[in-house]
mmCIF file of C-alpha atoms in Angstrom:
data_model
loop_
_atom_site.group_PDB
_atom_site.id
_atom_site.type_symbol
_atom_site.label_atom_id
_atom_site.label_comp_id
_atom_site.label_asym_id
_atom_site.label_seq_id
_atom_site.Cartn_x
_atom_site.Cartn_y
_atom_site.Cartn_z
ATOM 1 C CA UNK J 148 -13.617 -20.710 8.597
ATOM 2 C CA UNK J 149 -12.904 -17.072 6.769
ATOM 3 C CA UNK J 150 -13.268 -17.873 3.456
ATOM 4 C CA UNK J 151 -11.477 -14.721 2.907
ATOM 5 C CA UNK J 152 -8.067 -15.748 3.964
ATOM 6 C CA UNK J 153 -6.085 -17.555 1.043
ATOM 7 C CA UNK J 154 -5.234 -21.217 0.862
ATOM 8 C CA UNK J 155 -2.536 -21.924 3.912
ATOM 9 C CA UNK J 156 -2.729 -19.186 6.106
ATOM 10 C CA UNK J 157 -4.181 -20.450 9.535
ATOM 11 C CA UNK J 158 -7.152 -19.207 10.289
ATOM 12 C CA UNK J 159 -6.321 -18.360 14.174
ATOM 13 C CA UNK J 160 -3.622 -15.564 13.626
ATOM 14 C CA UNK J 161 -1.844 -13.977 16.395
ATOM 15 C CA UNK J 162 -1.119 -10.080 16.924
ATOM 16 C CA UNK J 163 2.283 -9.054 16.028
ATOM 17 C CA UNK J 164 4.800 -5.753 15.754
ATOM 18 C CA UNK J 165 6.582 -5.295 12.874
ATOM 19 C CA UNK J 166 9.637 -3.031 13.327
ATOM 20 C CA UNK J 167 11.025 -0.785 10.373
ATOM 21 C CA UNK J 168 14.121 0.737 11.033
ATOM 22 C CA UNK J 169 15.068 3.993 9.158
ATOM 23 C CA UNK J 170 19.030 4.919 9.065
ATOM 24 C CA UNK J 171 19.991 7.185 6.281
ATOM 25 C CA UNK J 172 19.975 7.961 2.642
ATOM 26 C CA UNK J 173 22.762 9.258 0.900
ATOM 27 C CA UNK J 174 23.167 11.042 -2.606
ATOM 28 C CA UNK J 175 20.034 12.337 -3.142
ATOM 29 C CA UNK J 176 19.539 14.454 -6.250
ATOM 30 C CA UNK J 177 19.140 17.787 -6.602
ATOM 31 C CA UNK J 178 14.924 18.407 -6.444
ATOM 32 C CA UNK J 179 13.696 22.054 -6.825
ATOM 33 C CA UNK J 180 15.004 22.989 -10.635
ATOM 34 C CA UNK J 181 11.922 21.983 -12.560
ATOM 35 C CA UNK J 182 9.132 24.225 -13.913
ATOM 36 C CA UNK J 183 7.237 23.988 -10.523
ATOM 37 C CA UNK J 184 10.411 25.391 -9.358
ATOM 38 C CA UNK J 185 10.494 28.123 -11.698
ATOM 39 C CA UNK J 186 6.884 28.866 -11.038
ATOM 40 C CA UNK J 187 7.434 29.029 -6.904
ATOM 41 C CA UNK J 188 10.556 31.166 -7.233
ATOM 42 C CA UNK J 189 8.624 34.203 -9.508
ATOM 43 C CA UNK J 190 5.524 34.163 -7.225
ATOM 44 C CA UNK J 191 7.043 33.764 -3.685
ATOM 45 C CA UNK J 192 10.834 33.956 -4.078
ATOM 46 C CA UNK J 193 11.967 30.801 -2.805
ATOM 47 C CA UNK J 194 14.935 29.169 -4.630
ATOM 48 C CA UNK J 195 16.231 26.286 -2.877
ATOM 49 C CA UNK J 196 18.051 23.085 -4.483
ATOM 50 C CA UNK J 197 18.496 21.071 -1.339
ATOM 51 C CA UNK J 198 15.528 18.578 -0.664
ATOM 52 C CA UNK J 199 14.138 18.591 3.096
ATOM 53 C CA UNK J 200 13.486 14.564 2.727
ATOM 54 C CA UNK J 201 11.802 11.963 4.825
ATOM 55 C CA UNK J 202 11.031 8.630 4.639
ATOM 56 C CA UNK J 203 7.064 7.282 4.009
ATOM 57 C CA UNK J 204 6.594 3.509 4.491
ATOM 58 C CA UNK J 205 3.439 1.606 3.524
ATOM 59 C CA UNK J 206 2.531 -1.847 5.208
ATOM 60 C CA UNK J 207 -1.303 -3.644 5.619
ATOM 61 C CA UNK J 208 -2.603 -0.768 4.558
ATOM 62 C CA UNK J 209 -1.175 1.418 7.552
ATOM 63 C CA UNK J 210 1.768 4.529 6.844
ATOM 64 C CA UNK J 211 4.076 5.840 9.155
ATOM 65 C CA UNK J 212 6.644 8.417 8.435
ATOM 66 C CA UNK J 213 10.118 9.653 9.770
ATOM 67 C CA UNK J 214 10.873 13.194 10.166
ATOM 68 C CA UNK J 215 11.682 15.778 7.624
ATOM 69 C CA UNK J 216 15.450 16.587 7.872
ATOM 70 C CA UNK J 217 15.761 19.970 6.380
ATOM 71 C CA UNK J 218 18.092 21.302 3.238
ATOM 72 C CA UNK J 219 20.238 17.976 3.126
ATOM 73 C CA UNK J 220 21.189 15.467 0.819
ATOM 74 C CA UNK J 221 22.279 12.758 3.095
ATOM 75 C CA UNK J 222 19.771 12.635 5.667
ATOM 76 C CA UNK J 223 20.438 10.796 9.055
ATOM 77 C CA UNK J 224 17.300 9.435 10.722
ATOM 78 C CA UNK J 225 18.122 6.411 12.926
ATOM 79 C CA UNK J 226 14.235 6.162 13.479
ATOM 80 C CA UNK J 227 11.699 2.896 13.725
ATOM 81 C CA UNK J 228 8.357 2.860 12.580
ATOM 82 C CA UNK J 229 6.247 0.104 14.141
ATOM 83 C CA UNK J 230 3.285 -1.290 12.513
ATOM 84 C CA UNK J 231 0.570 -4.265 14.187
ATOM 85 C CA UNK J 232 -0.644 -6.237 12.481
ATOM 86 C CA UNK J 233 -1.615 -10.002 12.397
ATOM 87 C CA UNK J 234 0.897 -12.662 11.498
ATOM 88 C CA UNK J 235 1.268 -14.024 9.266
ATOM 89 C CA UNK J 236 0.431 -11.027 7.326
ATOM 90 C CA UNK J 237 -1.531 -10.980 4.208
ATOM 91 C CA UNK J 238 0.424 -8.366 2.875
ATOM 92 C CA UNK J 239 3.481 -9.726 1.091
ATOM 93 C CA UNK J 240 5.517 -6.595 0.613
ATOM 94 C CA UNK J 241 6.470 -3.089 2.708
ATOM 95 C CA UNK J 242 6.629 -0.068 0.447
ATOM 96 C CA UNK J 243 9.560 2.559 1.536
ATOM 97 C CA UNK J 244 9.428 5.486 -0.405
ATOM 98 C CA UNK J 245 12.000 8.812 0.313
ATOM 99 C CA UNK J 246 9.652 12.569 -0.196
ATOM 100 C CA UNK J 247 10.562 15.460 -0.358
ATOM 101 C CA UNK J 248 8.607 18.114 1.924
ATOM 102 C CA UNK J 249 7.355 21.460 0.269
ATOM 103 C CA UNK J 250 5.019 23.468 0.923
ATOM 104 C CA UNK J 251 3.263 23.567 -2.321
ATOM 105 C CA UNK J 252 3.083 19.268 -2.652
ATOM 106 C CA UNK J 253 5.429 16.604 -1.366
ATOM 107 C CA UNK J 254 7.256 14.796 -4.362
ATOM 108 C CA UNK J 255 8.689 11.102 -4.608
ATOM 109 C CA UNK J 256 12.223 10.828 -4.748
ATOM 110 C CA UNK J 257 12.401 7.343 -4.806
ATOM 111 C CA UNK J 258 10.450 3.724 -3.781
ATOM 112 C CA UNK J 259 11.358 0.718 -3.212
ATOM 113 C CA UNK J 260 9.828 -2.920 -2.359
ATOM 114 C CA UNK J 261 10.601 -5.378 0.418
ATOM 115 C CA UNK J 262 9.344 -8.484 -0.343
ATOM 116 C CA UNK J 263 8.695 -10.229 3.032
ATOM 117 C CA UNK J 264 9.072 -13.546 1.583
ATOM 118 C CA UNK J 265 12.867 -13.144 0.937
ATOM 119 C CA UNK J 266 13.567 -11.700 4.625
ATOM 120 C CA UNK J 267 10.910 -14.263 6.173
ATOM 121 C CA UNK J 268 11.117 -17.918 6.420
ATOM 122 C CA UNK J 269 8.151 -19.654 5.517
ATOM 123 C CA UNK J 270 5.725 -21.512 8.797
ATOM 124 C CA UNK J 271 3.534 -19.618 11.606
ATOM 125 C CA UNK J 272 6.282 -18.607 13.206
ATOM 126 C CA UNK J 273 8.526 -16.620 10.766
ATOM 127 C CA UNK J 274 11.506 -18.991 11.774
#
């Protein structure tokens, strides 16, 4: 036995996919009028107030990413992002977090949690 794996999780686990589907965002706020800002528009000229966002997601340790829809604040993606990993999982929650690319340092717009227990039925098979 793995005396690793917590108290009801079988000890024979099976490989499985786990899809993430990425549609849109909409209403994103306005990202480039802080001091950074201020700082990149007197040394290189830029001045831009749309956000060129994507979407990073976080699962088992693993990240996958959409890609970067430029100057827009309600980005269309209709991407997946497909992560293996054995199931049942020990991780119990998918982080999904919308960036916003620059070229100085990406910045988080916004995160949120999926906790697989309220989309998942308990049992080995997910049913």
């Amino acid at each position: 036995r793995n005396l690793l794996l917590p108290d009801g999780v079988p000890p024979e686990r099976q490989w499985a996919r786990f899809y993430i589907k990425i549609y849109r965002a909409e209403g994103l706020p306005r990202m480039n009028t802080s001091i950074m800002a201020n700082v990149k528009k007197a040394l290189i000229g830029e001045n831009k107030d749309l956000v060129d966002p994507y979407v990073q997601v976080v699962f088992a340790g693993q990240k996958g990413k959409t890609s970067i829809q430029k100057s827009s604040y309600e980005p269309l993606w209709n991407e997946q992002i497909v992560f293996t990993e054995m199931f049942p999982p020990l991780c119990k929650r998918i982080k999904i977090q919308i960036r916003d690319s620059d070229k100085v340092n990406d910045v988080a717009i916004g995160t949120h949690f999926i906790d697989l227990r309220k989309i998942s039925n308990e049992g080995d098979k997910g049913k």
